[in-house]
PDB file of C-alpha atoms in Angstrom:
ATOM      1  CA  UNK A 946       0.000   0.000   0.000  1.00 52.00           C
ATOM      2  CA  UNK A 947       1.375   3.182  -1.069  1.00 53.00           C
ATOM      3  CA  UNK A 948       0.865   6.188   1.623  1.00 50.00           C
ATOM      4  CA  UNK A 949       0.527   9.715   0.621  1.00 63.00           C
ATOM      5  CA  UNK A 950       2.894  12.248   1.659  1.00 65.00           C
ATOM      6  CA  UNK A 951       4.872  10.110   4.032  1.00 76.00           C
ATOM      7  CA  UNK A 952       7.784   8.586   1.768  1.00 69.00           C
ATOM      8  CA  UNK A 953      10.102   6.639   4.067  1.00 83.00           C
ATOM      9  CA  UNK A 954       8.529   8.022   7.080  1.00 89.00           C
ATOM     10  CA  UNK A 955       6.539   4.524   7.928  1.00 90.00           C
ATOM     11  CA  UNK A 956       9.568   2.270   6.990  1.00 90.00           C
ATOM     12  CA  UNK A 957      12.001   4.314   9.782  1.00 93.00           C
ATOM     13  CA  UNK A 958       9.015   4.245  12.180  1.00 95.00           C
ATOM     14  CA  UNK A 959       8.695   0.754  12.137  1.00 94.00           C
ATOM     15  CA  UNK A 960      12.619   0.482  12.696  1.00 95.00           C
ATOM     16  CA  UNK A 961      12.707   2.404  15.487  1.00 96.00           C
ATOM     17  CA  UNK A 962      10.220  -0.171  16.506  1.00 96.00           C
ATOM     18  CA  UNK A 963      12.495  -2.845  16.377  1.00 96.00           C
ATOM     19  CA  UNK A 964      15.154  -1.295  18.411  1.00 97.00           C
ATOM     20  CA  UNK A 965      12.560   0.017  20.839  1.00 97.00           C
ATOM     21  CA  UNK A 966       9.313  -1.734  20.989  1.00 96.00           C
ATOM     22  CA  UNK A 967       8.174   0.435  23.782  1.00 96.00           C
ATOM     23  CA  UNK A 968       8.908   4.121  22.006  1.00 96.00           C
ATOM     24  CA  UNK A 969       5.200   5.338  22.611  1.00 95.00           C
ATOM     25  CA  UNK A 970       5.855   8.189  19.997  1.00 96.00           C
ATOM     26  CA  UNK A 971       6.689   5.612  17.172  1.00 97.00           C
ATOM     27  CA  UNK A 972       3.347   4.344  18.149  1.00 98.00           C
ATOM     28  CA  UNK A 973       1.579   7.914  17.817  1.00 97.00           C
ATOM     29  CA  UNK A 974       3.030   8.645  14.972  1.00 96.00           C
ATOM     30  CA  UNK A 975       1.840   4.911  12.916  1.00 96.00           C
ATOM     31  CA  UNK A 976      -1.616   5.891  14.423  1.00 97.00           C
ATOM     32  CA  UNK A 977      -1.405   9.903  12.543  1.00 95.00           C
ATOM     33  CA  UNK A 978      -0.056   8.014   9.201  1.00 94.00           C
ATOM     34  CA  UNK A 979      -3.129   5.155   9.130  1.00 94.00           C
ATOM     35  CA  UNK A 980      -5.559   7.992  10.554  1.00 95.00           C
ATOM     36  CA  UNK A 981      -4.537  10.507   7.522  1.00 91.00           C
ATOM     37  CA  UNK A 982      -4.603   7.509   5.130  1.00 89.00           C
ATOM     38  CA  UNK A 983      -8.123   6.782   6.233  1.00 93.00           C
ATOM     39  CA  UNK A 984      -7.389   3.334   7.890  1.00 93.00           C
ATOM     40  CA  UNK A 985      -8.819   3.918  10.963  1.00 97.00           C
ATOM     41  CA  UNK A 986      -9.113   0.934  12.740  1.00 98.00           C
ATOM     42  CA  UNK A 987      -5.240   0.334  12.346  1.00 97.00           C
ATOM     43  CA  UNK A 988      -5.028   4.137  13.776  1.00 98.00           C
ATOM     44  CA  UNK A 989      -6.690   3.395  17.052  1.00 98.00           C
ATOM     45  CA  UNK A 990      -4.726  -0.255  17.784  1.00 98.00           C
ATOM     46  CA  UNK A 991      -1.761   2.315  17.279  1.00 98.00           C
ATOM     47  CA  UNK A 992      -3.069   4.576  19.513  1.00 98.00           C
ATOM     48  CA  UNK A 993      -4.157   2.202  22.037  1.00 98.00           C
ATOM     49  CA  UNK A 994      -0.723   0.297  22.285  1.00 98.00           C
ATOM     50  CA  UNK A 995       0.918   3.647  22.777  1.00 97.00           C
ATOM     51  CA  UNK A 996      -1.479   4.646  25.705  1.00 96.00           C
ATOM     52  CA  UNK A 997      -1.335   0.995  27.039  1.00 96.00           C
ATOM     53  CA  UNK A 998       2.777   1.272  27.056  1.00 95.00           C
ATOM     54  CA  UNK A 999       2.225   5.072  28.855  1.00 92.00           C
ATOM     55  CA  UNK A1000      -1.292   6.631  28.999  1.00 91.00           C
ATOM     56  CA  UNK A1001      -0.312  10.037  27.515  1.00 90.00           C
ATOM     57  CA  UNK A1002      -2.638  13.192  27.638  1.00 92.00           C
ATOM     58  CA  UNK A1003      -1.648  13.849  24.342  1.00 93.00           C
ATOM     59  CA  UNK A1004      -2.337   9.935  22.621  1.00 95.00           C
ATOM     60  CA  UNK A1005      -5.748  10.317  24.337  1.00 95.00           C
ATOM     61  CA  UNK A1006      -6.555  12.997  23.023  1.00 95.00           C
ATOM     62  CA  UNK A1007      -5.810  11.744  19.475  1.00 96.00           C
ATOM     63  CA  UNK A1008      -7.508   8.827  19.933  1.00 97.00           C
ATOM     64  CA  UNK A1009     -10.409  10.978  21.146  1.00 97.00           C
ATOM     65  CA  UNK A1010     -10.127  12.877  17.861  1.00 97.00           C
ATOM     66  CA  UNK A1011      -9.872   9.793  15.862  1.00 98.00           C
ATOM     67  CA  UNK A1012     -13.220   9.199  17.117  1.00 98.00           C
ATOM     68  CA  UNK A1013     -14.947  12.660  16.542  1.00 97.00           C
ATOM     69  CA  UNK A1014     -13.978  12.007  13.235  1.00 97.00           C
ATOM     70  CA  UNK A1015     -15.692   8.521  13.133  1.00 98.00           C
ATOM     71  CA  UNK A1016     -19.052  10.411  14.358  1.00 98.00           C
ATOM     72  CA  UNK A1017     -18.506   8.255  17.760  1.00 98.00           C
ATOM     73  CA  UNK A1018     -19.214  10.988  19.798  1.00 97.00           C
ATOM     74  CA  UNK A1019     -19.721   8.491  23.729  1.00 97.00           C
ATOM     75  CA  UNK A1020     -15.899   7.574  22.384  1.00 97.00           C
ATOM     76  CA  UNK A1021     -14.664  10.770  21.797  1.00 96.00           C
ATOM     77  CA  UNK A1022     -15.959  12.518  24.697  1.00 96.00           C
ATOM     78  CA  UNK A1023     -14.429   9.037  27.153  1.00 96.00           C
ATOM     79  CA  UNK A1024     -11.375  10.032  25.036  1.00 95.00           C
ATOM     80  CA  UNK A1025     -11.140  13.838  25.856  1.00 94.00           C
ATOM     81  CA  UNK A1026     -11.813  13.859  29.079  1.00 93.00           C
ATOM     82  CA  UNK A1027      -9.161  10.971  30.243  1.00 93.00           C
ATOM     83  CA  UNK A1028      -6.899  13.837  28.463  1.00 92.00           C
ATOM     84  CA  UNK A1029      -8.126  16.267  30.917  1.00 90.00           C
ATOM     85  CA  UNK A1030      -7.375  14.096  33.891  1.00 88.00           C
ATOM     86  CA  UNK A1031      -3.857  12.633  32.692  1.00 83.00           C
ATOM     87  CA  UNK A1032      -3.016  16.002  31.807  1.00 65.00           C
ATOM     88  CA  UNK A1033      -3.447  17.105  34.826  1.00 62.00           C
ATOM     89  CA  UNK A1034      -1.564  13.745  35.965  1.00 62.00           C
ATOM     90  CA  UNK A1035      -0.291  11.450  33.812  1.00 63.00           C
ATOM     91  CA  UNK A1036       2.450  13.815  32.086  1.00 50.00           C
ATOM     92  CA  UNK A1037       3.341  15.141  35.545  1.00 45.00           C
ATOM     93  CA  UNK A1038       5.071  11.893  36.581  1.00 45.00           C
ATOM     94  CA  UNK A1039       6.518  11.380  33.855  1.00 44.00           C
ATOM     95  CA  UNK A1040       8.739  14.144  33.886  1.00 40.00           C
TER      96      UNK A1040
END
C-alpha cells in the first residue's frame, strides 16, 4: 500500500520499533499516518498500544479525535476527558 505524503517516514518508524518496541511516539506517529490515510481501525490499535505502554494526555486525546472524526461521539468525549485528567496527571510523573 502506497501512503501519501509520508515517503520513508513509515519504513524508519517501524525500525525504530524494532530497536525500541516500547517508544510510545513511534506508536503515535503509525496511528497519525493510518488515521490521515483513512485506515482507521489500524489508527486506534496504534493509539491504544501507545497509551497501554504510557497513557499520555496527548495519545488520548488523538484517539479521542480519531473518534470525533468517526461520528462516535460516547468515544470521543471518554477520550477527551481521560486527556483532561492525565493532563493534569499522567504527564506530571513522567517528567
Amino acid at each position: 500500500m502506497k501512503y501519501k505524503n509520508y515517503g520513508k517516514s513509515k519504513e524508519y518508524i517501524e525500525k525504530s520499533l524494532i530497536i525500541n518496541q516500547n517508544n510510545i511516539r513511534s506508536y503515535q506517529l503509525l496511528g497519525y499516518i493510518y488515521e490521515d490515510n483513512n485506515e482507521f481501525q489500524k489508527a486506534e490499535q496504534f493509539y491504544k498500544k501507545a497509551i497501554s505502554i504510557f497513557p499520555s494526555a496527548s495519545i488520548y486525546n488523538d484517539l479521542g479525535n480519531l473518534y470525533f472524526k468517526l461520528n462516535k461521539n460516547s468515544f470521543a468525549k471518554k477520550y477527551y476527558l481521560k486527556a483532561i485528567h492525565c493532563d493534569n496527571y499522567c504527564d506530571a510523573n513522567f517528567q
